[in-house]
Amino acid sequence: MSRQMIVGNWKMNGLRESSRELVTALVAGVTGTGPDVVICPPFTQLALLADGLANTPVGLGAQDCHQAASGAHTGDISAPMLTELGVTHVILGHSERRQGHGELDETVREKAVAAAKAGLTPIVCVGETHDQRENGDYADTLGWQIKGSLPDGFCGIVAYEPIWAIGTGLAATEAQIAETMTFLRQELVRQFGEAGKAIKILYGGSVNADNAVAILSIPEVAGALVGGASLKADAFLSIVGAASAG
Protein backbone atom coordinates (compact mmCIF):
# COMPACT_ATOMS: atom_id res chain seq x y z
CA MET A 1 0.00 0.00 0.00
CA SER A 2 1.33 3.48 -0.84
CA ARG A 3 1.74 6.23 1.73
CA GLN A 4 -1.69 7.30 2.91
CA MET A 5 -2.88 10.80 3.78
CA ILE A 6 -4.96 12.02 6.71
CA VAL A 7 -6.58 15.45 6.29
CA GLY A 8 -8.29 17.21 9.18
CA ASN A 9 -11.13 19.54 8.21
CA TRP A 10 -11.81 21.77 11.20
CA LYS A 11 -14.74 23.45 9.42
CA MET A 12 -15.98 26.58 11.28
CA ASN A 13 -14.29 25.72 14.55
CA GLY A 14 -11.24 27.04 16.35
CA LEU A 15 -10.37 30.26 18.17
CA ARG A 16 -6.79 31.36 18.79
CA GLU A 17 -5.97 29.63 22.06
CA SER A 18 -7.75 26.35 21.33
CA SER A 19 -6.21 26.23 17.85
CA ARG A 20 -2.71 26.71 19.23
CA GLU A 21 -3.26 24.01 21.84
CA LEU A 22 -4.55 21.54 19.26
CA VAL A 23 -1.67 22.18 16.87
CA THR A 24 0.88 21.82 19.67
CA ALA A 25 -0.57 18.42 20.56
CA LEU A 26 -0.66 17.29 16.93
CA VAL A 27 2.91 18.34 16.20
CA ALA A 28 4.06 16.48 19.32
CA GLY A 29 2.19 13.35 18.27
CA VAL A 30 2.95 13.16 14.53
CA THR A 31 6.38 11.61 14.01
CA GLY A 32 6.79 12.03 10.28
CA THR A 33 7.34 8.31 9.77
CA GLY A 34 3.65 7.62 9.24
CA PRO A 35 1.16 8.93 6.67
CA ASP A 36 1.09 12.43 5.25
CA VAL A 37 -0.87 14.68 7.61
CA VAL A 38 -2.57 17.98 6.73
CA ILE A 39 -4.87 20.12 8.86
CA CYS A 40 -7.32 22.62 7.40
CA PRO A 41 -8.33 25.23 9.99
CA PRO A 42 -10.56 28.24 9.28
CA PHE A 43 -9.08 31.13 7.29
CA THR A 44 -8.79 33.19 10.50
CA GLN A 45 -6.30 30.73 11.99
CA LEU A 46 -4.05 30.08 8.99
CA ALA A 47 -1.51 32.87 9.59
CA LEU A 48 -1.53 32.18 13.33
CA LEU A 49 -0.69 28.50 12.89
CA ALA A 50 1.66 28.67 9.91
CA ASP A 51 4.79 29.39 11.95
CA GLY A 52 4.03 26.63 14.43
CA LEU A 53 3.67 24.11 11.61
CA ALA A 54 6.76 25.17 9.67
CA ASN A 55 9.41 22.45 9.53
CA THR A 56 7.08 19.89 11.12
CA PRO A 57 5.46 16.75 9.63
CA VAL A 58 2.04 18.43 9.77
CA GLY A 59 1.03 20.32 6.64
CA LEU A 60 -1.27 23.33 6.44
CA GLY A 61 -4.36 23.32 4.25
CA ALA A 62 -7.36 25.58 3.67
CA GLN A 63 -11.07 24.84 3.33
CA ASP A 64 -11.79 26.74 0.12
CA CYS A 65 -10.48 29.36 -2.30
CA HIS A 66 -11.91 31.64 -4.95
CA GLN A 67 -11.38 30.91 -8.63
CA ALA A 68 -10.00 34.39 -9.31
CA ALA A 69 -6.49 35.41 -8.26
CA SER A 70 -7.70 38.83 -7.08
CA GLY A 71 -10.51 41.30 -7.64
CA ALA A 72 -13.82 42.60 -6.33
CA HIS A 73 -14.90 39.49 -4.43
CA THR A 74 -15.84 40.66 -0.96
CA GLY A 75 -15.32 38.03 1.71
CA ASP A 76 -13.40 35.62 -0.52
CA ILE A 77 -9.83 34.33 -0.35
CA SER A 78 -7.72 33.64 -3.43
CA ALA A 79 -5.33 30.75 -3.99
CA PRO A 80 -2.22 33.00 -4.17
CA MET A 81 -3.17 34.48 -0.79
CA LEU A 82 -3.17 30.96 0.65
CA THR A 83 0.16 30.06 -0.94
CA GLU A 84 1.70 33.19 0.57
CA LEU A 85 0.74 31.93 4.03
CA GLY A 86 2.45 28.58 3.53
CA VAL A 87 -0.70 26.64 2.69
CA THR A 88 -0.05 23.57 0.52
CA HIS A 89 -3.50 21.97 0.10
CA VAL A 90 -7.05 23.24 -0.29
CA ILE A 91 -10.38 21.44 0.06
CA LEU A 92 -12.76 22.24 -2.80
CA GLY A 93 -16.34 21.26 -3.54
CA HIS A 94 -17.14 19.97 -0.06
CA SER A 95 -20.81 19.04 0.15
CA GLU A 96 -21.35 21.82 2.69
CA ARG A 97 -20.11 24.29 0.07
CA ARG A 98 -22.13 22.69 -2.70
CA GLN A 99 -25.34 22.58 -0.67
CA GLY A 100 -24.95 25.64 1.57
CA HIS A 101 -23.43 27.98 -1.02
CA GLY A 102 -24.84 26.59 -4.24
CA GLU A 103 -21.48 25.70 -5.73
CA LEU A 104 -21.72 23.89 -9.06
CA ASP A 105 -19.31 21.40 -10.57
CA GLU A 106 -18.16 24.12 -12.97
CA THR A 107 -17.29 26.41 -10.06
CA VAL A 108 -15.36 23.65 -8.33
CA ARG A 109 -13.44 22.92 -11.53
CA GLU A 110 -12.49 26.59 -11.92
CA LYS A 111 -11.29 26.67 -8.32
CA ALA A 112 -9.21 23.53 -8.89
CA VAL A 113 -7.53 25.19 -11.86
CA ALA A 114 -6.81 28.32 -9.82
CA ALA A 115 -5.46 26.28 -6.91
CA ALA A 116 -3.08 24.28 -9.08
CA LYS A 117 -1.88 27.43 -10.85
CA ALA A 118 -0.99 28.92 -7.46
CA GLY A 119 0.97 25.82 -6.48
CA LEU A 120 -1.68 24.29 -4.20
CA THR A 121 -2.82 20.68 -4.25
CA PRO A 122 -6.63 20.64 -4.65
CA ILE A 123 -8.60 18.08 -2.67
CA VAL A 124 -11.85 17.85 -4.64
CA CYS A 125 -14.84 16.34 -2.87
CA VAL A 126 -17.54 14.26 -4.54
CA GLY A 127 -20.44 12.43 -2.98
CA GLU A 128 -24.06 11.38 -3.23
CA THR A 129 -27.15 12.10 -1.15
CA HIS A 130 -29.13 9.45 0.70
CA ASP A 131 -31.83 9.46 -1.99
CA GLN A 132 -29.26 9.02 -4.76
CA ARG A 133 -27.73 6.11 -2.89
CA GLU A 134 -31.07 4.46 -2.18
CA ASN A 135 -32.31 4.97 -5.76
CA GLY A 136 -29.20 3.41 -7.24
CA ASP A 137 -28.21 6.71 -8.88
CA TYR A 138 -24.97 7.14 -6.96
CA ALA A 139 -22.70 5.91 -9.76
CA ASP A 140 -24.14 8.35 -12.30
CA THR A 141 -23.96 11.15 -9.74
CA LEU A 142 -20.31 10.49 -8.92
CA GLY A 143 -19.35 10.01 -12.56
CA TRP A 144 -20.84 13.35 -13.55
CA GLN A 145 -19.28 15.11 -10.55
CA ILE A 146 -15.85 13.83 -11.52
CA LYS A 147 -16.36 14.90 -15.13
CA GLY A 148 -17.63 18.33 -14.13
CA SER A 149 -15.39 19.08 -11.14
CA LEU A 150 -11.96 17.83 -12.22
CA PRO A 151 -10.15 19.82 -14.93
CA ASP A 152 -8.10 18.28 -17.71
CA GLY A 153 -4.71 17.21 -16.46
CA PHE A 154 -5.93 17.04 -12.85
CA CYS A 155 -3.07 16.11 -10.53
CA GLY A 156 -4.78 16.63 -7.21
CA ILE A 157 -6.66 14.43 -4.77
CA VAL A 158 -10.26 13.21 -4.78
CA ALA A 159 -12.20 12.83 -1.54
CA TYR A 160 -15.29 10.64 -1.57
CA GLU A 161 -17.78 11.79 1.04
CA PRO A 162 -21.20 10.17 1.08
CA ILE A 163 -23.27 13.20 2.03
CA TRP A 164 -25.60 11.13 4.18
CA ALA A 165 -22.65 10.11 6.38
CA ILE A 166 -21.25 13.57 7.14
CA GLY A 167 -21.90 14.87 10.64
CA THR A 168 -24.61 12.27 11.15
CA GLY A 169 -22.61 9.72 13.09
CA LEU A 170 -23.34 7.26 10.30
CA ALA A 171 -20.64 5.68 8.21
CA ALA A 172 -21.00 3.73 5.01
CA THR A 173 -20.45 0.01 5.42
CA GLU A 174 -17.09 -1.43 4.44
CA ALA A 175 -18.79 -3.14 1.50
CA GLN A 176 -20.34 0.15 0.32
CA ILE A 177 -17.02 1.97 0.61
CA ALA A 178 -15.14 -0.77 -1.23
CA GLU A 179 -17.69 -0.89 -4.04
CA THR A 180 -17.70 2.88 -4.45
CA MET A 181 -13.92 3.19 -4.31
CA THR A 182 -13.58 0.57 -7.04
CA PHE A 183 -16.07 2.49 -9.17
CA LEU A 184 -14.28 5.80 -8.58
CA ARG A 185 -10.95 4.33 -9.62
CA GLN A 186 -12.48 2.88 -12.77
CA GLU A 187 -14.11 6.21 -13.55
CA LEU A 188 -10.88 8.14 -13.01
CA VAL A 189 -9.04 5.80 -15.36
CA ARG A 190 -11.85 6.03 -17.89
CA GLN A 191 -11.75 9.82 -17.86
CA PHE A 192 -8.02 10.44 -17.35
CA GLY A 193 -6.37 7.32 -18.73
CA GLU A 194 -3.15 6.14 -17.09
CA ALA A 195 -3.00 9.32 -15.00
CA GLY A 196 -6.23 8.25 -13.31
CA LYS A 197 -4.42 5.35 -11.70
CA ALA A 198 -2.22 7.69 -9.68
CA ILE A 199 -4.90 10.02 -8.27
CA LYS A 200 -5.31 9.46 -4.52
CA ILE A 201 -8.86 8.83 -3.31
CA LEU A 202 -9.61 9.71 0.31
CA TYR A 203 -12.69 8.60 2.22
CA GLY A 204 -14.61 11.13 4.29
CA GLY A 205 -17.77 10.46 6.24
CA SER A 206 -17.75 10.17 10.05
CA VAL A 207 -14.27 8.66 10.16
CA ASN A 208 -13.29 8.22 13.80
CA ALA A 209 -10.84 6.39 16.04
CA ASP A 210 -13.10 3.34 16.21
CA ASN A 211 -13.61 2.72 12.47
CA ALA A 212 -10.37 4.13 11.06
CA VAL A 213 -8.45 0.84 10.92
CA ALA A 214 -11.21 -0.91 9.00
CA ILE A 215 -11.82 1.96 6.57
CA LEU A 216 -8.16 2.62 5.87
CA SER A 217 -7.60 -1.07 5.11
CA ILE A 218 -10.08 -1.06 2.22
CA PRO A 219 -8.43 -1.28 -1.22
CA GLU A 220 -8.21 2.06 -3.08
CA VAL A 221 -8.69 4.06 0.15
CA ALA A 222 -5.60 6.26 0.11
CA GLY A 223 -6.44 8.03 3.34
CA ALA A 224 -9.19 9.93 5.10
CA LEU A 225 -10.79 13.36 5.18
CA VAL A 226 -11.67 13.73 8.86
CA GLY A 227 -14.25 16.16 10.22
CA GLY A 228 -15.31 16.20 13.86
CA ALA A 229 -12.61 13.81 15.06
CA SER A 230 -9.92 16.20 13.80
CA LEU A 231 -10.85 18.65 16.57
CA LYS A 232 -9.68 16.25 19.28
CA ALA A 233 -5.96 15.54 19.33
CA ASP A 234 -6.20 12.02 20.75
CA ALA A 235 -8.87 10.95 18.26
CA PHE A 236 -7.09 12.47 15.27
CA LEU A 237 -3.73 11.01 16.27
CA SER A 238 -5.39 7.61 16.64
CA ILE A 239 -6.62 7.88 13.03
CA VAL A 240 -3.14 8.95 11.92
CA GLY A 241 -1.73 5.91 13.71
CA ALA A 242 -4.13 3.63 11.83
CA ALA A 243 -2.92 4.83 8.43
CA SER A 244 -0.16 3.31 6.31
CA ALA A 245 3.20 4.94 5.78
CA GLY A 246 3.66 2.96 2.57
CSV table of C-alpha atoms in Angstrom, one decimal:
chain,number,residue,atom,x,y,z
A,1,MET,CA,0.0,0.0,0.0
A,2,SER,CA,1.3,3.5,-0.8
A,3,ARG,CA,1.7,6.2,1.7
A,4,GLN,CA,-1.7,7.3,2.9
A,5,MET,CA,-2.9,10.8,3.8
A,6,ILE,CA,-5.0,12.0,6.7
A,7,VAL,CA,-6.6,15.5,6.3
A,8,GLY,CA,-8.3,17.2,9.2
A,9,ASN,CA,-11.1,19.5,8.2
A,10,TRP,CA,-11.8,21.8,11.2
A,11,LYS,CA,-14.7,23.4,9.4
A,12,MET,CA,-16.0,26.6,11.3
A,13,ASN,CA,-14.3,25.7,14.6
A,14,GLY,CA,-11.2,27.0,16.4
A,15,LEU,CA,-10.4,30.3,18.2
A,16,ARG,CA,-6.8,31.4,18.8
A,17,GLU,CA,-6.0,29.6,22.1
A,18,SER,CA,-7.8,26.4,21.3
A,19,SER,CA,-6.2,26.2,17.8
A,20,ARG,CA,-2.7,26.7,19.2
A,21,GLU,CA,-3.3,24.0,21.8
A,22,LEU,CA,-4.6,21.5,19.3
A,23,VAL,CA,-1.7,22.2,16.9
A,24,THR,CA,0.9,21.8,19.7
A,25,ALA,CA,-0.6,18.4,20.6
A,26,LEU,CA,-0.7,17.3,16.9
A,27,VAL,CA,2.9,18.3,16.2
A,28,ALA,CA,4.1,16.5,19.3
A,29,GLY,CA,2.2,13.3,18.3
A,30,VAL,CA,3.0,13.2,14.5
A,31,THR,CA,6.4,11.6,14.0
A,32,GLY,CA,6.8,12.0,10.3
A,33,THR,CA,7.3,8.3,9.8
A,34,GLY,CA,3.7,7.6,9.2
A,35,PRO,CA,1.2,8.9,6.7
A,36,ASP,CA,1.1,12.4,5.2
A,37,VAL,CA,-0.9,14.7,7.6
A,38,VAL,CA,-2.6,18.0,6.7
A,39,ILE,CA,-4.9,20.1,8.9
A,40,CYS,CA,-7.3,22.6,7.4
A,41,PRO,CA,-8.3,25.2,10.0
A,42,PRO,CA,-10.6,28.2,9.3
A,43,PHE,CA,-9.1,31.1,7.3
A,44,THR,CA,-8.8,33.2,10.5
A,45,GLN,CA,-6.3,30.7,12.0
A,46,LEU,CA,-4.0,30.1,9.0
A,47,ALA,CA,-1.5,32.9,9.6
A,48,LEU,CA,-1.5,32.2,13.3
A,49,LEU,CA,-0.7,28.5,12.9
A,50,ALA,CA,1.7,28.7,9.9
A,51,ASP,CA,4.8,29.4,12.0
A,52,GLY,CA,4.0,26.6,14.4
A,53,LEU,CA,3.7,24.1,11.6
A,54,ALA,CA,6.8,25.2,9.7
A,55,ASN,CA,9.4,22.4,9.5
A,56,THR,CA,7.1,19.9,11.1
A,57,PRO,CA,5.5,16.8,9.6
A,58,VAL,CA,2.0,18.4,9.8
A,59,GLY,CA,1.0,20.3,6.6
A,60,LEU,CA,-1.3,23.3,6.4
A,61,GLY,CA,-4.4,23.3,4.2
A,62,ALA,CA,-7.4,25.6,3.7
A,63,GLN,CA,-11.1,24.8,3.3
A,64,ASP,CA,-11.8,26.7,0.1
A,65,CYS,CA,-10.5,29.4,-2.3
A,66,HIS,CA,-11.9,31.6,-5.0
A,67,GLN,CA,-11.4,30.9,-8.6
A,68,ALA,CA,-10.0,34.4,-9.3
A,69,ALA,CA,-6.5,35.4,-8.3
A,70,SER,CA,-7.7,38.8,-7.1
A,71,GLY,CA,-10.5,41.3,-7.6
A,72,ALA,CA,-13.8,42.6,-6.3
A,73,HIS,CA,-14.9,39.5,-4.4
A,74,THR,CA,-15.8,40.7,-1.0
A,75,GLY,CA,-15.3,38.0,1.7
A,76,ASP,CA,-13.4,35.6,-0.5
A,77,ILE,CA,-9.8,34.3,-0.3
A,78,SER,CA,-7.7,33.6,-3.4
A,79,ALA,CA,-5.3,30.7,-4.0
A,80,PRO,CA,-2.2,33.0,-4.2
A,81,MET,CA,-3.2,34.5,-0.8
A,82,LEU,CA,-3.2,31.0,0.6
A,83,THR,CA,0.2,30.1,-0.9
A,84,GLU,CA,1.7,33.2,0.6
A,85,LEU,CA,0.7,31.9,4.0
A,86,GLY,CA,2.4,28.6,3.5
A,87,VAL,CA,-0.7,26.6,2.7
A,88,THR,CA,0.0,23.6,0.5
A,89,HIS,CA,-3.5,22.0,0.1
A,90,VAL,CA,-7.0,23.2,-0.3
A,91,ILE,CA,-10.4,21.4,0.1
A,92,LEU,CA,-12.8,22.2,-2.8
A,93,GLY,CA,-16.3,21.3,-3.5
A,94,HIS,CA,-17.1,20.0,-0.1
A,95,SER,CA,-20.8,19.0,0.2
A,96,GLU,CA,-21.3,21.8,2.7
A,97,ARG,CA,-20.1,24.3,0.1
A,98,ARG,CA,-22.1,22.7,-2.7
A,99,GLN,CA,-25.3,22.6,-0.7
A,100,GLY,CA,-24.9,25.6,1.6
A,101,HIS,CA,-23.4,28.0,-1.0
A,102,GLY,CA,-24.8,26.6,-4.2
A,103,GLU,CA,-21.5,25.7,-5.7
A,104,LEU,CA,-21.7,23.9,-9.1
A,105,ASP,CA,-19.3,21.4,-10.6
A,106,GLU,CA,-18.2,24.1,-13.0
A,107,THR,CA,-17.3,26.4,-10.1
A,108,VAL,CA,-15.4,23.6,-8.3
A,109,ARG,CA,-13.4,22.9,-11.5
A,110,GLU,CA,-12.5,26.6,-11.9
A,111,LYS,CA,-11.3,26.7,-8.3
A,112,ALA,CA,-9.2,23.5,-8.9
A,113,VAL,CA,-7.5,25.2,-11.9
A,114,ALA,CA,-6.8,28.3,-9.8
A,115,ALA,CA,-5.5,26.3,-6.9
A,116,ALA,CA,-3.1,24.3,-9.1
A,117,LYS,CA,-1.9,27.4,-10.9
A,118,ALA,CA,-1.0,28.9,-7.5
A,119,GLY,CA,1.0,25.8,-6.5
A,120,LEU,CA,-1.7,24.3,-4.2
A,121,THR,CA,-2.8,20.7,-4.3
A,122,PRO,CA,-6.6,20.6,-4.6
A,123,ILE,CA,-8.6,18.1,-2.7
A,124,VAL,CA,-11.8,17.9,-4.6
A,125,CYS,CA,-14.8,16.3,-2.9
A,126,VAL,CA,-17.5,14.3,-4.5
A,127,GLY,CA,-20.4,12.4,-3.0
A,128,GLU,CA,-24.1,11.4,-3.2
A,129,THR,CA,-27.1,12.1,-1.1
A,130,HIS,CA,-29.1,9.5,0.7
A,131,ASP,CA,-31.8,9.5,-2.0
A,132,GLN,CA,-29.3,9.0,-4.8
A,133,ARG,CA,-27.7,6.1,-2.9
A,134,GLU,CA,-31.1,4.5,-2.2
A,135,ASN,CA,-32.3,5.0,-5.8
A,136,GLY,CA,-29.2,3.4,-7.2
A,137,ASP,CA,-28.2,6.7,-8.9
A,138,TYR,CA,-25.0,7.1,-7.0
A,139,ALA,CA,-22.7,5.9,-9.8
A,140,ASP,CA,-24.1,8.4,-12.3
A,141,THR,CA,-24.0,11.1,-9.7
A,142,LEU,CA,-20.3,10.5,-8.9
A,143,GLY,CA,-19.4,10.0,-12.6
A,144,TRP,CA,-20.8,13.4,-13.6
A,145,GLN,CA,-19.3,15.1,-10.6
A,146,ILE,CA,-15.8,13.8,-11.5
A,147,LYS,CA,-16.4,14.9,-15.1
A,148,GLY,CA,-17.6,18.3,-14.1
A,149,SER,CA,-15.4,19.1,-11.1
A,150,LEU,CA,-12.0,17.8,-12.2
A,151,PRO,CA,-10.2,19.8,-14.9
A,152,ASP,CA,-8.1,18.3,-17.7
A,153,GLY,CA,-4.7,17.2,-16.5
A,154,PHE,CA,-5.9,17.0,-12.9
A,155,CYS,CA,-3.1,16.1,-10.5
A,156,GLY,CA,-4.8,16.6,-7.2
A,157,ILE,CA,-6.7,14.4,-4.8
A,158,VAL,CA,-10.3,13.2,-4.8
A,159,ALA,CA,-12.2,12.8,-1.5
A,160,TYR,CA,-15.3,10.6,-1.6
A,161,GLU,CA,-17.8,11.8,1.0
A,162,PRO,CA,-21.2,10.2,1.1
A,163,ILE,CA,-23.3,13.2,2.0
A,164,TRP,CA,-25.6,11.1,4.2
A,165,ALA,CA,-22.7,10.1,6.4
A,166,ILE,CA,-21.3,13.6,7.1
A,167,GLY,CA,-21.9,14.9,10.6
A,168,THR,CA,-24.6,12.3,11.1
A,169,GLY,CA,-22.6,9.7,13.1
A,170,LEU,CA,-23.3,7.3,10.3
A,171,ALA,CA,-20.6,5.7,8.2
A,172,ALA,CA,-21.0,3.7,5.0
A,173,THR,CA,-20.4,0.0,5.4
A,174,GLU,CA,-17.1,-1.4,4.4
A,175,ALA,CA,-18.8,-3.1,1.5
A,176,GLN,CA,-20.3,0.1,0.3
A,177,ILE,CA,-17.0,2.0,0.6
A,178,ALA,CA,-15.1,-0.8,-1.2
A,179,GLU,CA,-17.7,-0.9,-4.0
A,180,THR,CA,-17.7,2.9,-4.5
A,181,MET,CA,-13.9,3.2,-4.3
A,182,THR,CA,-13.6,0.6,-7.0
A,183,PHE,CA,-16.1,2.5,-9.2
A,184,LEU,CA,-14.3,5.8,-8.6
A,185,ARG,CA,-10.9,4.3,-9.6
A,186,GLN,CA,-12.5,2.9,-12.8
A,187,GLU,CA,-14.1,6.2,-13.5
A,188,LEU,CA,-10.9,8.1,-13.0
A,189,VAL,CA,-9.0,5.8,-15.4
A,190,ARG,CA,-11.9,6.0,-17.9
A,191,GLN,CA,-11.8,9.8,-17.9
A,192,PHE,CA,-8.0,10.4,-17.4
A,193,GLY,CA,-6.4,7.3,-18.7
A,194,GLU,CA,-3.1,6.1,-17.1
A,195,ALA,CA,-3.0,9.3,-15.0
A,196,GLY,CA,-6.2,8.3,-13.3
A,197,LYS,CA,-4.4,5.3,-11.7
A,198,ALA,CA,-2.2,7.7,-9.7
A,199,ILE,CA,-4.9,10.0,-8.3
A,200,LYS,CA,-5.3,9.5,-4.5
A,201,ILE,CA,-8.9,8.8,-3.3
A,202,LEU,CA,-9.6,9.7,0.3
A,203,TYR,CA,-12.7,8.6,2.2
A,204,GLY,CA,-14.6,11.1,4.3
A,205,GLY,CA,-17.8,10.5,6.2
A,206,SER,CA,-17.8,10.2,10.0
A,207,VAL,CA,-14.3,8.7,10.2
A,208,ASN,CA,-13.3,8.2,13.8
A,209,ALA,CA,-10.8,6.4,16.0
A,210,ASP,CA,-13.1,3.3,16.2
A,211,ASN,CA,-13.6,2.7,12.5
A,212,ALA,CA,-10.4,4.1,11.1
A,213,VAL,CA,-8.4,0.8,10.9
A,214,ALA,CA,-11.2,-0.9,9.0
A,215,ILE,CA,-11.8,2.0,6.6
A,216,LEU,CA,-8.2,2.6,5.9
A,217,SER,CA,-7.6,-1.1,5.1
A,218,ILE,CA,-10.1,-1.1,2.2
A,219,PRO,CA,-8.4,-1.3,-1.2
A,220,GLU,CA,-8.2,2.1,-3.1
A,221,VAL,CA,-8.7,4.1,0.1
A,222,ALA,CA,-5.6,6.3,0.1
A,223,GLY,CA,-6.4,8.0,3.3
A,224,ALA,CA,-9.2,9.9,5.1
A,225,LEU,CA,-10.8,13.4,5.2
A,226,VAL,CA,-11.7,13.7,8.9
A,227,GLY,CA,-14.2,16.2,10.2
A,228,GLY,CA,-15.3,16.2,13.9
A,229,ALA,CA,-12.6,13.8,15.1
A,230,SER,CA,-9.9,16.2,13.8
A,231,LEU,CA,-10.8,18.7,16.6
A,232,LYS,CA,-9.7,16.2,19.3
A,233,ALA,CA,-6.0,15.5,19.3
A,234,ASP,CA,-6.2,12.0,20.7
A,235,ALA,CA,-8.9,11.0,18.3
A,236,PHE,CA,-7.1,12.5,15.3
A,237,LEU,CA,-3.7,11.0,16.3
A,238,SER,CA,-5.4,7.6,16.6
A,239,ILE,CA,-6.6,7.9,13.0
A,240,VAL,CA,-3.1,9.0,11.9
A,241,GLY,CA,-1.7,5.9,13.7
A,242,ALA,CA,-4.1,3.6,11.8
A,243,ALA,CA,-2.9,4.8,8.4
A,244,SER,CA,-0.2,3.3,6.3
A,245,ALA,CA,3.2,4.9,5.8
A,246,GLY,CA,3.7,3.0,2.6
